[in-house]
GROMACS .gro file of N, CA and C in nm:
model
  408
    1MET      N    1   0.082  -0.120   0.000
    1MET     CA    2   0.000   0.000   0.000
    1MET      C    3   0.087   0.127   0.000
    2LYS      N    4   0.217   0.111  -0.015
    2LYS     CA    5   0.306   0.226  -0.002
    2LYS      C    6   0.332   0.292  -0.137
    3ASP      N    7   0.225   0.334  -0.207
    3ASP     CA    8   0.256   0.419  -0.320
    3ASP      C    9   0.236   0.566  -0.282
    4ILE      N   10   0.220   0.589  -0.149
    4ILE     CA   11   0.220   0.726  -0.098
    4ILE      C   12   0.366   0.772  -0.096
    5LYS      N   13   0.392   0.884  -0.159
    5LYS     CA   14   0.529   0.937  -0.168
    5LYS      C   15   0.549   1.061  -0.082
    6GLY      N   16   0.437   1.121  -0.040
    6GLY     CA   17   0.449   1.243   0.037
    6GLY      C   18   0.314   1.296   0.079
    7VAL      N   19   0.317   1.415   0.135
    7VAL     CA   20   0.195   1.480   0.183
    7VAL      C   21   0.206   1.629   0.152
    8THR      N   22   0.092   1.691   0.126
    8THR     CA   23   0.091   1.835   0.104
    8THR      C   24  -0.018   1.898   0.189
    9HIS      N   25   0.007   2.020   0.230
    9HIS     CA   26  -0.091   2.099   0.303
    9HIS      C   27  -0.091   2.238   0.241
   10PRO      N   28  -0.208   2.303   0.235
   10PRO     CA   29  -0.211   2.440   0.182
   10PRO      C   30  -0.145   2.536   0.281
   11ILE      N   31  -0.060   2.622   0.228
   11ILE     CA   32   0.011   2.719   0.311
   11ILE      C   33  -0.003   2.856   0.245
   12PRO      N   34  -0.056   2.955   0.318
   12PRO     CA   35  -0.064   3.090   0.260
   12PRO      C   36   0.076   3.139   0.220
   13THR      N   37   0.082   3.216   0.114
   13THR     CA   38   0.209   3.263   0.058
   13THR      C   39   0.299   3.327   0.163
   14GLU      N   40   0.242   3.412   0.251
   14GLU     CA   41   0.327   3.481   0.350
   14GLU      C   42   0.399   3.381   0.441
   15TYR      N   43   0.336   3.268   0.473
   15TYR     CA   44   0.402   3.168   0.557
   15TYR      C   45   0.499   3.084   0.475
   16ALA      N   46   0.462   3.054   0.351
   16ALA     CA   47   0.551   2.978   0.263
   16ALA      C   48   0.682   3.055   0.244
   17GLU      N   49   0.672   3.187   0.233
   17GLU     CA   50   0.793   3.268   0.216
   17GLU      C   51   0.887   3.258   0.335
   18ARG      N   52   0.833   3.230   0.453
   18ARG     CA   53   0.919   3.211   0.571
   18ARG      C   54   1.002   3.084   0.556
   19ILE      N   55   0.946   2.986   0.486
   19ILE     CA   56   1.023   2.864   0.458
   19ILE      C   57   1.131   2.896   0.356
   20TYR      N   58   1.094   2.966   0.247
   20TYR     CA   59   1.191   2.998   0.142
   20TYR      C   60   1.301   3.090   0.192
   21ASN      N   61   1.263   3.197   0.263
   21ASN     CA   62   1.358   3.304   0.294
   21ASN      C   63   1.420   3.297   0.433
   22ASN      N   64   1.348   3.239   0.529
   22ASN     CA   65   1.396   3.239   0.668
   22ASN      C   66   1.434   3.100   0.716
   23GLU      N   67   1.434   3.005   0.624
   23GLU     CA   68   1.476   2.868   0.654
   23GLU      C   69   1.400   2.805   0.770
   24LYS      N   70   1.269   2.831   0.778
   24LYS     CA   71   1.186   2.765   0.879
   24LYS      C   72   1.165   2.620   0.837
   25THR      N   73   1.166   2.529   0.934
   25THR     CA   74   1.163   2.385   0.902
   25THR      C   75   1.055   2.306   0.975
   26VAL      N   76   0.955   2.376   1.030
   26VAL     CA   77   0.847   2.305   1.100
   26VAL      C   78   0.712   2.363   1.058
   27PHE      N   79   0.626   2.273   1.006
   27PHE     CA   80   0.489   2.307   0.967
   27PHE      C   81   0.395   2.261   1.077
   28VAL      N   82   0.294   2.343   1.108
   28VAL     CA   83   0.192   2.306   1.205
   28VAL      C   84   0.056   2.317   1.138
   29GLY      N   85  -0.025   2.213   1.151
   29GLY     CA   86  -0.158   2.214   1.091
   29GLY      C   87  -0.259   2.147   1.181
   30LYS      N   88  -0.386   2.157   1.143
   30LYS     CA   89  -0.493   2.099   1.224
   30LYS      C   90  -0.521   1.954   1.188
   31SER      N   91  -0.499   1.916   1.063
   31SER     CA   92  -0.530   1.778   1.023
   31SER      C   93  -0.404   1.694   1.017
   32HIS      N   94  -0.418   1.569   1.061
   32HIS     CA   95  -0.304   1.478   1.071
   32HIS      C   96  -0.315   1.371   0.963
   33LEU      N   97  -0.224   1.377   0.866
   33LEU     CA   98  -0.217   1.274   0.763
   33LEU      C   99  -0.092   1.192   0.797
   34GLY      N  100  -0.111   1.092   0.879
   34GLY     CA  101   0.001   1.021   0.941
   34GLY      C  102   0.056   0.901   0.867
   35ARG      N  103   0.012   0.878   0.742
   35ARG     CA  104   0.062   0.760   0.671
   35ARG      C  105   0.189   0.790   0.591
   36VAL      N  106   0.257   0.898   0.627
   36VAL     CA  107   0.387   0.926   0.568
   36VAL      C  108   0.492   0.902   0.675
   37GLU      N  109   0.615   0.889   0.633
   37GLU     CA  110   0.721   0.860   0.730
   37GLU      C  111   0.847   0.936   0.694
   38LYS      N  112   0.944   0.925   0.782
   38LYS     CA  113   1.074   0.990   0.762
   38LYS      C  114   1.126   0.957   0.622
   39GLY      N  115   1.170   1.061   0.551
   39GLY     CA  116   1.224   1.041   0.417
   39GLY      C  117   1.124   1.066   0.305
   40ASP      N  118   0.992   1.059   0.336
   40ASP     CA  119   0.891   1.095   0.236
   40ASP      C  120   0.897   1.247   0.216
   41LYS      N  121   0.828   1.297   0.116
   41LYS     CA  122   0.832   1.440   0.085
   41LYS      C  123   0.717   1.517   0.150
   42PHE      N  124   0.751   1.634   0.201
   42PHE     CA  125   0.653   1.734   0.242
   42PHE      C  126   0.651   1.836   0.130
   43ILE      N  127   0.537   1.849   0.063
   43ILE     CA  128   0.527   1.933  -0.056
   43ILE      C  129   0.450   2.060  -0.022
   44ILE      N  130   0.511   2.173  -0.050
   44ILE     CA  131   0.449   2.302  -0.020
   44ILE      C  132   0.347   2.335  -0.129
   45TYR      N  133   0.221   2.354  -0.089
   45TYR     CA  134   0.118   2.402  -0.182
   45TYR      C  135   0.082   2.543  -0.139
   46GLU      N  136   0.116   2.641  -0.220
   46GLU     CA  137   0.082   2.780  -0.189
   46GLU      C  138  -0.065   2.803  -0.218
   47SER      N  139  -0.144   2.826  -0.112
   47SER     CA  140  -0.289   2.835  -0.127
   47SER      C  141  -0.337   2.972  -0.175
   48HIS      N  142  -0.253   3.073  -0.163
   48HIS     CA  143  -0.283   3.205  -0.222
   48HIS      C  144  -0.176   3.226  -0.327
   49GLY      N  145  -0.182   3.330  -0.403
   49GLY     CA  146  -0.074   3.356  -0.499
   49GLY      C  147  -0.066   3.247  -0.605
   50ALA      N  148   0.037   3.164  -0.597
   50ALA     CA  149   0.067   3.064  -0.700
   50ALA      C  150  -0.045   2.961  -0.721
   51LYS      N  151  -0.112   2.923  -0.613
   51LYS     CA  152  -0.210   2.813  -0.616
   51LYS      C  153  -0.149   2.691  -0.685
   52ALA      N  154  -0.028   2.658  -0.639
   52ALA     CA  155   0.048   2.549  -0.701
   52ALA      C  156   0.150   2.497  -0.601
   53TYR      N  157   0.209   2.381  -0.633
   53TYR     CA  158   0.321   2.330  -0.555
   53TYR      C  159   0.442   2.415  -0.588
   54THR      N  160   0.511   2.462  -0.485
   54THR     CA  161   0.623   2.553  -0.510
   54THR      C  162   0.756   2.502  -0.456
   55GLY      N  163   0.753   2.390  -0.384
   55GLY     CA  164   0.877   2.335  -0.332
   55GLY      C  165   0.850   2.210  -0.251
   56TRP      N  166   0.958   2.141  -0.215
   56TRP     CA  167   0.941   2.024  -0.129
   56TRP      C  168   1.063   2.002  -0.042
   57ALA      N  169   1.045   1.916   0.057
   57ALA     CA  170   1.151   1.887   0.153
   57ALA      C  171   1.134   1.743   0.201
   58ASP      N  172   1.236   1.692   0.267
   58ASP     CA  173   1.232   1.557   0.323
   58ASP      C  174   1.172   1.562   0.463
   59ILE      N  175   1.076   1.476   0.490
   59ILE     CA  176   1.016   1.470   0.623
   59ILE      C  177   1.115   1.408   0.721
   60VAL      N  178   1.135   1.477   0.834
   60VAL     CA  179   1.218   1.425   0.942
   60VAL      C  180   1.128   1.351   1.040
   61SER      N  181   1.015   1.414   1.075
   61SER     CA  182   0.919   1.350   1.165
   61SER      C  183   0.781   1.410   1.143
   62ILE      N  184   0.680   1.331   1.177
   62ILE     CA  185   0.541   1.378   1.174
   62ILE      C  186   0.474   1.324   1.299
   63GLN      N  187   0.409   1.413   1.374
   63GLN     CA  188   0.350   1.372   1.501
   63GLN      C  189   0.243   1.470   1.545
   64LYS      N  190   0.165   1.427   1.643
   64LYS     CA  191   0.067   1.517   1.706
   64LYS      C  192   0.129   1.566   1.836
   65MET      N  193   0.112   1.695   1.863
   65MET     CA  194   0.168   1.752   1.986
   65MET      C  195   0.072   1.858   2.041
   66LYS      N  196   0.084   1.880   2.171
   66LYS     CA  197   0.010   1.989   2.234
   66LYS      C  198   0.076   2.122   2.193
   67PRO      N  199  -0.006   2.226   2.172
   67PRO     CA  200   0.050   2.355   2.127
   67PRO      C  201   0.165   2.408   2.213
   68ALA      N  202   0.153   2.398   2.345
   68ALA     CA  203   0.260   2.450   2.432
   68ALA      C  204   0.391   2.373   2.410
   69ALA      N  205   0.380   2.242   2.389
   69ALA     CA  206   0.499   2.160   2.365
   69ALA      C  207   0.563   2.195   2.230
   70ILE      N  208   0.480   2.227   2.132
   70ILE     CA  209   0.531   2.267   2.000
   70ILE      C  210   0.616   2.392   2.013
   71THR      N  211   0.562   2.492   2.083
   71THR     CA  212   0.635   2.618   2.101
   71THR      C  213   0.766   2.595   2.175
   72ARG      N  214   0.762   2.514   2.281
   72ARG     CA  215   0.883   2.485   2.357
   72ARG      C  216   0.989   2.417   2.271
   73LYS      N  217   0.949   2.314   2.197
   73LYS     CA  218   1.046   2.234   2.122
   73LYS      C  219   1.096   2.303   1.995
   74TYR      N  220   1.007   2.373   1.924
   74TYR     CA  221   1.041   2.421   1.790
   74TYR      C  222   1.039   2.573   1.772
   75LYS      N  223   1.031   2.648   1.880
   75LYS     CA  224   1.008   2.793   1.874
   75LYS      C  225   1.070   2.864   1.753
   76ASN      N  226   1.200   2.852   1.732
   76ASN     CA  227   1.266   2.927   1.624
   76ASN      C  228   1.257   2.861   1.487
   77GLN      N  229   1.211   2.736   1.483
   77GLN     CA  230   1.201   2.666   1.355
   77GLN      C  231   1.060   2.676   1.294
   78LEU      N  232   0.963   2.719   1.375
   78LEU     CA  233   0.823   2.725   1.330
   78LEU      C  234   0.803   2.825   1.217
   79MET      N  235   0.720   2.787   1.119
   79MET     CA  236   0.690   2.881   1.011
   79MET      C  237   0.584   2.983   1.051
   80ILE      N  238   0.527   2.967   1.171
   80ILE     CA  239   0.438   3.069   1.226
   80ILE      C  240   0.494   3.113   1.362
   81THR      N  241   0.460   3.232   1.404
   81THR     CA  242   0.510   3.281   1.533
   81THR      C  243   0.435   3.212   1.648
   82ALA      N  244   0.488   3.224   1.768
   82ALA     CA  245   0.423   3.166   1.885
   82ALA      C  246   0.282   3.224   1.901
   83GLU      N  247   0.267   3.354   1.874
   83GLU     CA  248   0.135   3.419   1.885
   83GLU      C  249   0.039   3.365   1.779
   84GLU      N  250   0.089   3.349   1.656
   84GLU     CA  251   0.005   3.294   1.548
   84GLU      C  252  -0.038   3.151   1.581
   85LEU      N  253   0.053   3.074   1.639
   85LEU     CA  254   0.021   2.936   1.678
   85LEU      C  255  -0.087   2.936   1.784
   86LYS      N  256  -0.073   3.023   1.883
   86LYS     CA  257  -0.171   3.030   1.992
   86LYS      C  258  -0.311   3.056   1.936
   87GLU      N  259  -0.321   3.151   1.844
   87GLU     CA  260  -0.449   3.185   1.782
   87GLU      C  261  -0.501   3.070   1.695
   88TYR      N  262  -0.413   3.012   1.615
   88TYR     CA  263  -0.449   2.905   1.522
   88TYR      C  264  -0.494   2.778   1.596
   89ALA      N  265  -0.429   2.751   1.710
   89ALA     CA  266  -0.454   2.627   1.784
   89ALA      C  267  -0.565   2.641   1.888
   90LYS      N  268  -0.630   2.757   1.892
   90LYS     CA  269  -0.737   2.779   1.991
   90LYS      C  270  -0.834   2.661   1.993
   91ASN      N  271  -0.862   2.610   2.113
   91ASN     CA  272  -0.957   2.499   2.135
   91ASN      C  273  -0.914   2.366   2.071
   92LYS      N  274  -0.789   2.354   2.030
   92LYS     CA  275  -0.739   2.227   1.976
   92LYS      C  276  -0.640   2.170   2.076
   93PRO      N  277  -0.671   2.052   2.133
   93PRO     CA  278  -0.578   1.995   2.231
   93PRO      C  279  -0.444   1.955   2.167
   94GLU      N  280  -0.448   1.910   2.041
   94GLU     CA  281  -0.325   1.870   1.973
   94GLU      C  282  -0.325   1.921   1.830
   95MET      N  283  -0.204   1.942   1.779
   95MET     CA  284  -0.186   1.987   1.641
   95MET      C  285  -0.093   1.889   1.570
   96ASN      N  286  -0.102   1.888   1.439
   96ASN     CA  287  -0.014   1.806   1.356
   96ASN      C  288   0.116   1.883   1.333
   97VAL      N  289   0.229   1.818   1.353
   97VAL     CA  290   0.359   1.882   1.336
   97VAL      C  291   0.441   1.802   1.235
   98ILE      N  292   0.489   1.871   1.131
   98ILE     CA  293   0.579   1.807   1.035
   98ILE      C  294   0.712   1.882   1.040
   99GLU      N  295   0.816   1.809   1.082
   99GLU     CA  296   0.951   1.866   1.079
   99GLU      C  297   1.016   1.818   0.950
  100PHE      N  298   1.083   1.909   0.879
  100PHE     CA  299   1.143   1.872   0.750
  100PHE      C  300   1.281   1.932   0.734
  101GLU      N  301   1.354   1.882   0.633
  101GLU     CA  302   1.489   1.931   0.605
  101GLU      C  303   1.512   1.926   0.454
  102ASN      N  304   1.622   1.983   0.409
  102ASN     CA  305   1.661   1.981   0.267
  102ASN      C  306   1.554   2.042   0.177
  103PHE      N  307   1.500   2.156   0.217
  103PHE     CA  308   1.397   2.221   0.136
  103PHE      C  309   1.454   2.262   0.000
  104GLN      N  310   1.375   2.239  -0.103
  104GLN     CA  311   1.414   2.276  -0.239
  104GLN      C  312   1.298   2.352  -0.303
  105LYS      N  313   1.322   2.478  -0.340
  105LYS     CA  314   1.218   2.557  -0.408
  105LYS      C  315   1.221   2.520  -0.556
  106PHE      N  316   1.103   2.499  -0.613
  106PHE     CA  317   1.096   2.463  -0.754
  106PHE      C  318   1.129   2.584  -0.842
  107LYS      N  319   1.189   2.559  -0.958
  107LYS     CA  320   1.217   2.667  -1.053
  107LYS      C  321   1.087   2.724  -1.108
  108LYS      N  322   0.987   2.636  -1.126
  108LYS     CA  323   0.856   2.687  -1.166
  108LYS      C  324   0.747   2.613  -1.088
  109PRO      N  325   0.638   2.684  -1.053
  109PRO     CA  326   0.529   2.622  -0.978
  109PRO      C  327   0.464   2.510  -1.059
  110VAL      N  328   0.416   2.408  -0.988
  110VAL     CA  329   0.350   2.294  -1.053
  110VAL      C  330   0.205   2.290  -1.006
  111VAL      N  331   0.112   2.304  -1.100
  111VAL     CA  332  -0.030   2.304  -1.066
  111VAL      C  333  -0.074   2.161  -1.036
  112PRO      N  334  -0.144   2.139  -0.923
  112PRO     CA  335  -0.185   2.004  -0.886
  112PRO      C  336  -0.287   1.944  -0.984
  113GLU      N  337  -0.286   1.811  -0.991
  113GLU     CA  338  -0.385   1.742  -1.074
  113GLU      C  339  -0.525   1.756  -1.015
  114ARG      N  340  -0.531   1.750  -0.882
  114ARG     CA  341  -0.659   1.763  -0.811
  114ARG      C  342  -0.646   1.873  -0.707
  115PHE      N  343  -0.759   1.933  -0.675
  115PHE     CA  344  -0.766   2.039  -0.575
  115PHE      C  345  -0.706   1.994  -0.442
  116VAL      N  346  -0.633   2.081  -0.376
  116VAL     CA  347  -0.579   2.052  -0.243
  116VAL      C  348  -0.674   2.114  -0.141
  117THR      N  349  -0.738   2.030  -0.061
  117THR     CA  350  -0.834   2.079   0.039
  117THR      C  351  -0.761   2.141   0.158
  118VAL      N  352  -0.837   2.207   0.242
  118VAL     CA  353  -0.782   2.267   0.363
  118VAL      C  354  -0.713   2.162   0.450
  119ALA      N  355  -0.764   2.039   0.446
  119ALA     CA  356  -0.708   1.930   0.527
  119ALA      C  357  -0.578   1.875   0.469
  120GLY      N  358  -0.542   1.915   0.347
  120GLY     CA  359  -0.423   1.861   0.283
  120GLY      C  360  -0.456   1.730   0.213
  121LYS      N  361  -0.354   1.666   0.157
  121LYS     CA  362  -0.377   1.537   0.091
  121LYS      C  363  -0.246   1.462   0.076
  122TYR      N  364  -0.260   1.331   0.058
  122TYR     CA  365  -0.143   1.249   0.028
  122TYR      C  366  -0.105   1.268  -0.118
  123ILE      N  367   0.023   1.255  -0.146
  123ILE     CA  368   0.072   1.258  -0.283
  123ILE      C  369   0.112   1.115  -0.319
  124TYR      N  370   0.042   1.059  -0.416
  124TYR     CA  371   0.070   0.922  -0.461
  124TYR      C  372   0.171   0.924  -0.574
  125GLU      N  373   0.223   0.806  -0.606
  125GLU     CA  374   0.334   0.794  -0.699
  125GLU      C  375   0.312   0.867  -0.833
  126ASN      N  376   0.193   0.853  -0.893
  126ASN     CA  377   0.172   0.916  -1.024
  126ASN      C  378   0.179   1.069  -1.017
  127GLU      N  379   0.119   1.129  -0.914
  127GLU     CA  380   0.127   1.275  -0.900
  127GLU      C  381   0.269   1.318  -0.863
  128PHE      N  382   0.336   1.236  -0.782
  128PHE     CA  383   0.474   1.263  -0.743
  128PHE      C  384   0.563   1.273  -0.867
  129LYS      N  385   0.545   1.178  -0.958
  129LYS     CA  386   0.626   1.177  -1.082
  129LYS      C  387   0.595   1.299  -1.168
  130MET      N  388   0.468   1.339  -1.172
  130MET     CA  389   0.428   1.458  -1.248
  130MET      C  390   0.496   1.583  -1.189
  131ILE      N  391   0.500   1.593  -1.057
  131ILE     CA  392   0.566   1.707  -0.991
  131ILE      C  393   0.715   1.705  -1.025
  132GLU      N  394   0.775   1.589  -1.009
  132GLU     CA  395   0.919   1.574  -1.035
  132GLU      C  396   0.955   1.616  -1.178
  133LYS      N  397   0.870   1.578  -1.272
  133LYS     CA  398   0.894   1.608  -1.414
  133LYS      C  399   0.881   1.758  -1.445
  134ASN      N  400   0.790   1.826  -1.376
  134ASN     CA  401   0.756   1.965  -1.412
  134ASN      C  402   0.816   2.074  -1.324
  135LYS      N  403   0.885   2.038  -1.217
  135LYS     CA  404   0.930   2.138  -1.120
  135LYS      C  405   1.045   2.226  -1.170
  136ASN      N  406   1.115   2.183  -1.275
  136ASN     CA  407   1.229   2.262  -1.323
  136ASN      C  408   1.206   2.310  -1.465
   0.00000   0.00000   0.00000
């Protein structure tokens, strides 16, 4: 069943730019797509602006954590500020955390085959190959 190659989540352009320009390496989201593992790809989908995949990185870890623990462990690596996290995580006991490394921005954005929902989606082998072919 392992034709899952990665996972994507929609990220507003202003936060995506923190990954590109400020080398942030931790994504926090509300939905947990946990069938990916270390070494799979975390694919950036810019939900405003490009409305396309704009880069990817290798997943180091994916887990659920309490918001306070996220801030303690990843404070300077988070793509959102501690205040933004507090607001975003309101009334959520746990959040999805994806730590990644080796980020690579694509030379050109790649439009997804299917719409990326707010909850994100898995990237299967055929879409993965399409991204790989078109990213440069």
